[in-house]
mmCIF file of C-alpha atoms in Angstrom:
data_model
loop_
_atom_site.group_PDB
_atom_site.id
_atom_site.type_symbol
_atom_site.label_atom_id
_atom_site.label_comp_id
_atom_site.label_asym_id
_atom_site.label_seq_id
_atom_site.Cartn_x
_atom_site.Cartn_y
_atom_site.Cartn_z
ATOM 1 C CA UNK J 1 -118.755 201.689 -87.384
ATOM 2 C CA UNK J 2 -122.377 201.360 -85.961
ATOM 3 C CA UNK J 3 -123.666 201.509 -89.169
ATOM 4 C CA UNK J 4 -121.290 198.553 -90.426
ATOM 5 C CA UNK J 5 -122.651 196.373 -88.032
ATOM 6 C CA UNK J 6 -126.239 197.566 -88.539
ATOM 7 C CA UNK J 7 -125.817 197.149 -92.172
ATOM 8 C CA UNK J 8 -124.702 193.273 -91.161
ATOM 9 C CA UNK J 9 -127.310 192.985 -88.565
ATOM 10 C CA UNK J 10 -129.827 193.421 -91.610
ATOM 11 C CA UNK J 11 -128.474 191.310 -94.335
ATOM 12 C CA UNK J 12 -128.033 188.262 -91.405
ATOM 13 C CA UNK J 13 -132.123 189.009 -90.475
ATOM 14 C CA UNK J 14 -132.758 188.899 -94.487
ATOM 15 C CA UNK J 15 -130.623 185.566 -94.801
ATOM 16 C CA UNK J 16 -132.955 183.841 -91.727
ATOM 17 C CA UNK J 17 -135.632 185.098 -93.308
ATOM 18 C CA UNK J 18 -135.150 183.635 -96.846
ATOM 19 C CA UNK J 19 -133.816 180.685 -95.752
ATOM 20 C CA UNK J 20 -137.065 180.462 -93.192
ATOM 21 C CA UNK J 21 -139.074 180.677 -96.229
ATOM 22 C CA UNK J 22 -138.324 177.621 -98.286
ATOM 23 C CA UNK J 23 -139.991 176.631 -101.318
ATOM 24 C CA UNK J 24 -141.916 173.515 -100.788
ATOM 25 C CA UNK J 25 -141.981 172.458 -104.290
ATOM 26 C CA UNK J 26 -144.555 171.153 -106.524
ATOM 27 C CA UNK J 27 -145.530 167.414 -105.790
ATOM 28 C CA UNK J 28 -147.760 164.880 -107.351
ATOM 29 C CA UNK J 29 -150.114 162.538 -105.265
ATOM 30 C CA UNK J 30 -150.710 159.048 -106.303
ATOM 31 C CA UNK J 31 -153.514 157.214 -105.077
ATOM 32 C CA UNK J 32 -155.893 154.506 -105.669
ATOM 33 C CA UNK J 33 -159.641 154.001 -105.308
ATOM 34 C CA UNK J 34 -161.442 150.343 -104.981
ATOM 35 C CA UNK J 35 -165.004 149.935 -105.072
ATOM 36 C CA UNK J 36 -166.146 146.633 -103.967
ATOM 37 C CA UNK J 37 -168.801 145.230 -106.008
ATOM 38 C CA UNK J 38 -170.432 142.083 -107.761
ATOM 39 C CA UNK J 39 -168.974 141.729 -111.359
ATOM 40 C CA UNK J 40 -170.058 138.899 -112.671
ATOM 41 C CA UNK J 41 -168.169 137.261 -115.579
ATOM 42 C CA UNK J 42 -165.668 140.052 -115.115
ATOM 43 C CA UNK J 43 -161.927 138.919 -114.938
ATOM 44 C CA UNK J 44 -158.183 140.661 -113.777
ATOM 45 C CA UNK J 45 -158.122 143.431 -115.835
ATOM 46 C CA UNK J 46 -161.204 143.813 -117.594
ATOM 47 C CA UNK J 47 -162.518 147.177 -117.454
ATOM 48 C CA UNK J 48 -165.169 148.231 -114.453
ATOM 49 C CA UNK J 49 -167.671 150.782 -113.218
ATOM 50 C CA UNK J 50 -170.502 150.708 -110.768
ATOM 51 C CA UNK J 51 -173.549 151.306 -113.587
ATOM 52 C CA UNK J 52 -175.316 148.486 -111.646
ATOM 53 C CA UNK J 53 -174.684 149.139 -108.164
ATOM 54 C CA UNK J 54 -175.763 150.907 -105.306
ATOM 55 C CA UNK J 55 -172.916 152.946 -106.100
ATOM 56 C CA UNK J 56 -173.578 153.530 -109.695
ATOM 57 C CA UNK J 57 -172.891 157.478 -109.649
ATOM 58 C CA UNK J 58 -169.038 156.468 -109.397
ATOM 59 C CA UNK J 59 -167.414 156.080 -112.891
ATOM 60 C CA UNK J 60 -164.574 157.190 -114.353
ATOM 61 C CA UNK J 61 -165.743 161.064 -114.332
ATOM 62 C CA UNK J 62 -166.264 160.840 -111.009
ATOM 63 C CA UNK J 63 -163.582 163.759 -109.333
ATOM 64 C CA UNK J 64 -161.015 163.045 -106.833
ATOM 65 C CA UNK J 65 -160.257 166.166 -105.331
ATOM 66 C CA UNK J 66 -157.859 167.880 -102.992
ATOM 67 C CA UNK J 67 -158.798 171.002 -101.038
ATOM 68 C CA UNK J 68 -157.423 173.203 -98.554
ATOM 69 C CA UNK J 69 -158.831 172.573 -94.697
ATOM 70 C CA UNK J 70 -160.891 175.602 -95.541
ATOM 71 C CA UNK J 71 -162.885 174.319 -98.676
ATOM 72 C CA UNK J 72 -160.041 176.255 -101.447
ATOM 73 C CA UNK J 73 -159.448 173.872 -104.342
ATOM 74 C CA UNK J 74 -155.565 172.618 -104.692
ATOM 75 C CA UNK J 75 -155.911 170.032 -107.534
ATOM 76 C CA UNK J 76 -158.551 167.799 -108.732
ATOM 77 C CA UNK J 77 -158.453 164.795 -111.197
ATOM 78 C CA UNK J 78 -160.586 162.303 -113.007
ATOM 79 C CA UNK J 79 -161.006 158.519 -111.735
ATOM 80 C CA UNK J 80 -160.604 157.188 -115.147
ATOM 81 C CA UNK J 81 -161.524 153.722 -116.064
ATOM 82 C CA UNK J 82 -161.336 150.779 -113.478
ATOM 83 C CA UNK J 83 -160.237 147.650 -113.895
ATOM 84 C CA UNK J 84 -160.874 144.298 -112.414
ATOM 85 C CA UNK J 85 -157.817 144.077 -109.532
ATOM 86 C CA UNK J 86 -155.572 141.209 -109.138
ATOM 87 C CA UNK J 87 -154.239 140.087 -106.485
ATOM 88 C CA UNK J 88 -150.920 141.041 -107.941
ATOM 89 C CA UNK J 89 -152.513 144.850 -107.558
ATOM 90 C CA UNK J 90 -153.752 143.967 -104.340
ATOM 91 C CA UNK J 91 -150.457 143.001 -102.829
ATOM 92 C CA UNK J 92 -148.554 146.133 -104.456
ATOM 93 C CA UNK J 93 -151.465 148.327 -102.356
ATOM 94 C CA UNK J 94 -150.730 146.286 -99.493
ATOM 95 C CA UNK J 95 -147.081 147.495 -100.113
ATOM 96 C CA UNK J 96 -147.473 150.885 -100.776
ATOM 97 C CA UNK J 97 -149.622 151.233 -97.294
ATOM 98 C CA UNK J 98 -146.584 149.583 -95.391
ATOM 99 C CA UNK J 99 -148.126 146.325 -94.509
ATOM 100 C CA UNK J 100 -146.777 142.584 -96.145
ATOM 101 C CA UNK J 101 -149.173 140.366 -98.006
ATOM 102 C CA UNK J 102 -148.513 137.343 -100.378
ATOM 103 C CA UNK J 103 -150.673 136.394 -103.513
ATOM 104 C CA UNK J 104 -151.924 133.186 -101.712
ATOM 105 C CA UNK J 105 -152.969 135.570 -98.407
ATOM 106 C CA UNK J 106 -154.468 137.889 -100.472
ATOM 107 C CA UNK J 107 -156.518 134.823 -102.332
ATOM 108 C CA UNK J 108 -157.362 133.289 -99.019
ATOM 109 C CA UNK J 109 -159.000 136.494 -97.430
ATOM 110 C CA UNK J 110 -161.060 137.287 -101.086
ATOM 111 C CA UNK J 111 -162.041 133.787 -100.894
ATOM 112 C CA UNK J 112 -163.939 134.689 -98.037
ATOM 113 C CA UNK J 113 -165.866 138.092 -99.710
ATOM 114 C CA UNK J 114 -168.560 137.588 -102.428
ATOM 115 C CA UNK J 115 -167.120 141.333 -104.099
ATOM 116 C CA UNK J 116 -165.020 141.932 -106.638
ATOM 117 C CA UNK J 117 -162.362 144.992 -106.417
ATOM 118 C CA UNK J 118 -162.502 147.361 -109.024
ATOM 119 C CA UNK J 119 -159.142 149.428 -108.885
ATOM 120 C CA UNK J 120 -158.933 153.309 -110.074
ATOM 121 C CA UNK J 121 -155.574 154.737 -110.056
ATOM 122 C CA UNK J 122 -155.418 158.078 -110.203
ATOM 123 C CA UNK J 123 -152.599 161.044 -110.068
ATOM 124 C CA UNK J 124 -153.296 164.803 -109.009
ATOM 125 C CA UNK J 125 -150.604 167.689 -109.153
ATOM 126 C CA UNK J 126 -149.917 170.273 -106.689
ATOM 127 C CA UNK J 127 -148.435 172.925 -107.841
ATOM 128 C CA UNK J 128 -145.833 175.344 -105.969
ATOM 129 C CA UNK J 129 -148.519 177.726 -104.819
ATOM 130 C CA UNK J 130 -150.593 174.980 -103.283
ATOM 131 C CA UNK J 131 -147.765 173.441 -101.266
ATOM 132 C CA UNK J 132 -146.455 173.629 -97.435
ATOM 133 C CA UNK J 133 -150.121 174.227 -96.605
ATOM 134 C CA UNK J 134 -149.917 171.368 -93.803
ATOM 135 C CA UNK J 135 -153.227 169.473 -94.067
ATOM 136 C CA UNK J 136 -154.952 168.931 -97.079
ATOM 137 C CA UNK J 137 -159.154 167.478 -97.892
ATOM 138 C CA UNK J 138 -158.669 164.710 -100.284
ATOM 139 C CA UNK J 139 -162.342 164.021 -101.497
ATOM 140 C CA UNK J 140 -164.138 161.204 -103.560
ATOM 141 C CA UNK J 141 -166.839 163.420 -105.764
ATOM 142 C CA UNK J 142 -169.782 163.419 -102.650
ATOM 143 C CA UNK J 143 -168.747 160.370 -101.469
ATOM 144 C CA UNK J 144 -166.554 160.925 -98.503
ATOM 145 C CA UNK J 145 -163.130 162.502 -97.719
ATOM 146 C CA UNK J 146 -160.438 162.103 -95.490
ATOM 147 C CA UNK J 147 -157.979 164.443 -94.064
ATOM 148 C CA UNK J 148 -153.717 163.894 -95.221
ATOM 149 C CA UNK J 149 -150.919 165.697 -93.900
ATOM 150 C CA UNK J 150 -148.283 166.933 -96.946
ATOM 151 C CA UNK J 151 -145.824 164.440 -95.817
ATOM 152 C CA UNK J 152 -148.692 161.959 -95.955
ATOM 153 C CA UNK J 153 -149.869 162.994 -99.549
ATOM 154 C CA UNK J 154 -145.826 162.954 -101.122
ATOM 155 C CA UNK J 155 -145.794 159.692 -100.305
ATOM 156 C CA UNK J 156 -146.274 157.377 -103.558
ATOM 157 C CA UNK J 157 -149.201 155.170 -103.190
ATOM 158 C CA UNK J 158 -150.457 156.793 -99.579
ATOM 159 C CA UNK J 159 -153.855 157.586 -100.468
ATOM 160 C CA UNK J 160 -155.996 154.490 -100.835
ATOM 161 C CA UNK J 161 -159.793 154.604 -100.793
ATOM 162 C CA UNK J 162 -162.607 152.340 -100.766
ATOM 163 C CA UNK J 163 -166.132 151.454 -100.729
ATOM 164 C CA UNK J 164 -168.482 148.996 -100.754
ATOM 165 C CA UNK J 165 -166.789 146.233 -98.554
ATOM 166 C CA UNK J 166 -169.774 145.244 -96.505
#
């Protein structure tokens, strides 16, 4: 009899167990990167880089990363080409970080700034064995990098980056 209920006892421990050790499941994190510069003659849509700039070592091989808190490489991805953003883009990143904008509020506040956005969207994939890690490093090549939560990162759009509004 003792050994009935010991013989329960351990397959009810081995149930909280595997059921306290969930999968987390791959996830991909969609972001976007603007760098604000002068493009003269450029137009929505036509393709951008900053050759010219004070920012010119960001291009489209510049690396987005994502790292563990402790420096360990998760994921890492490409910028890709940029493209002039409209202010059709502008209002879907508006969106995507939770706040409301309209294409004539977005045109009255770039009325007002003498740069141009040039928008890099970019996708990285974290795999099963990177997940449920908590807090991740998303980087911009040596740029900068901020600190995301997982819940943070699975949400579409959530990363958004930017430099070069002065």
């Amino acid at each position: 009899m003792k050994r009935g209920f010991l013989l329960i006892g351990l397959i009810v421990s081995a149930a909280v167990v595997i059921n306290g050790v969930r999968s987390h499941g791959s996830f991909a994190v969609d972001g976007s990167f603007i760098l604000w510069d002068t493009y003269p003659a450029k137009v929505d849509g036509e393709r951008c880089t900053a050759e010219r700039s004070q920012y010119h070592g960001i291009n489209s091989l510049t690396q987005v990363t994502v790292e563990s808190v402790t420096g360990e490489p998760v994921a890492a991805v490409s910028l890709g080409d940029g493209r002039i953003a409209s202010g059709a883009d502008l209002v879907d990143l508006a969106a995507a970080a939770g706040q409301q904008a309209t294409l004539d509020e977005v045109a009255t506040e770039l009325a007002g700034i003498p740069l141009v956005p040039c928008l890099f969207d970019f996708r990285l994939a974290i795999d099963d064995a990177a997940a449920g890690m908590g807090t991740y490093v998303v980087r911009l090549g040596t740029w900068g990098e901020l600190a995301y939560s997982e819940a943070n990162l699975r949400e579409p759009g959530a990363v958004q980056l930017s430099v070069g509004l002065r």
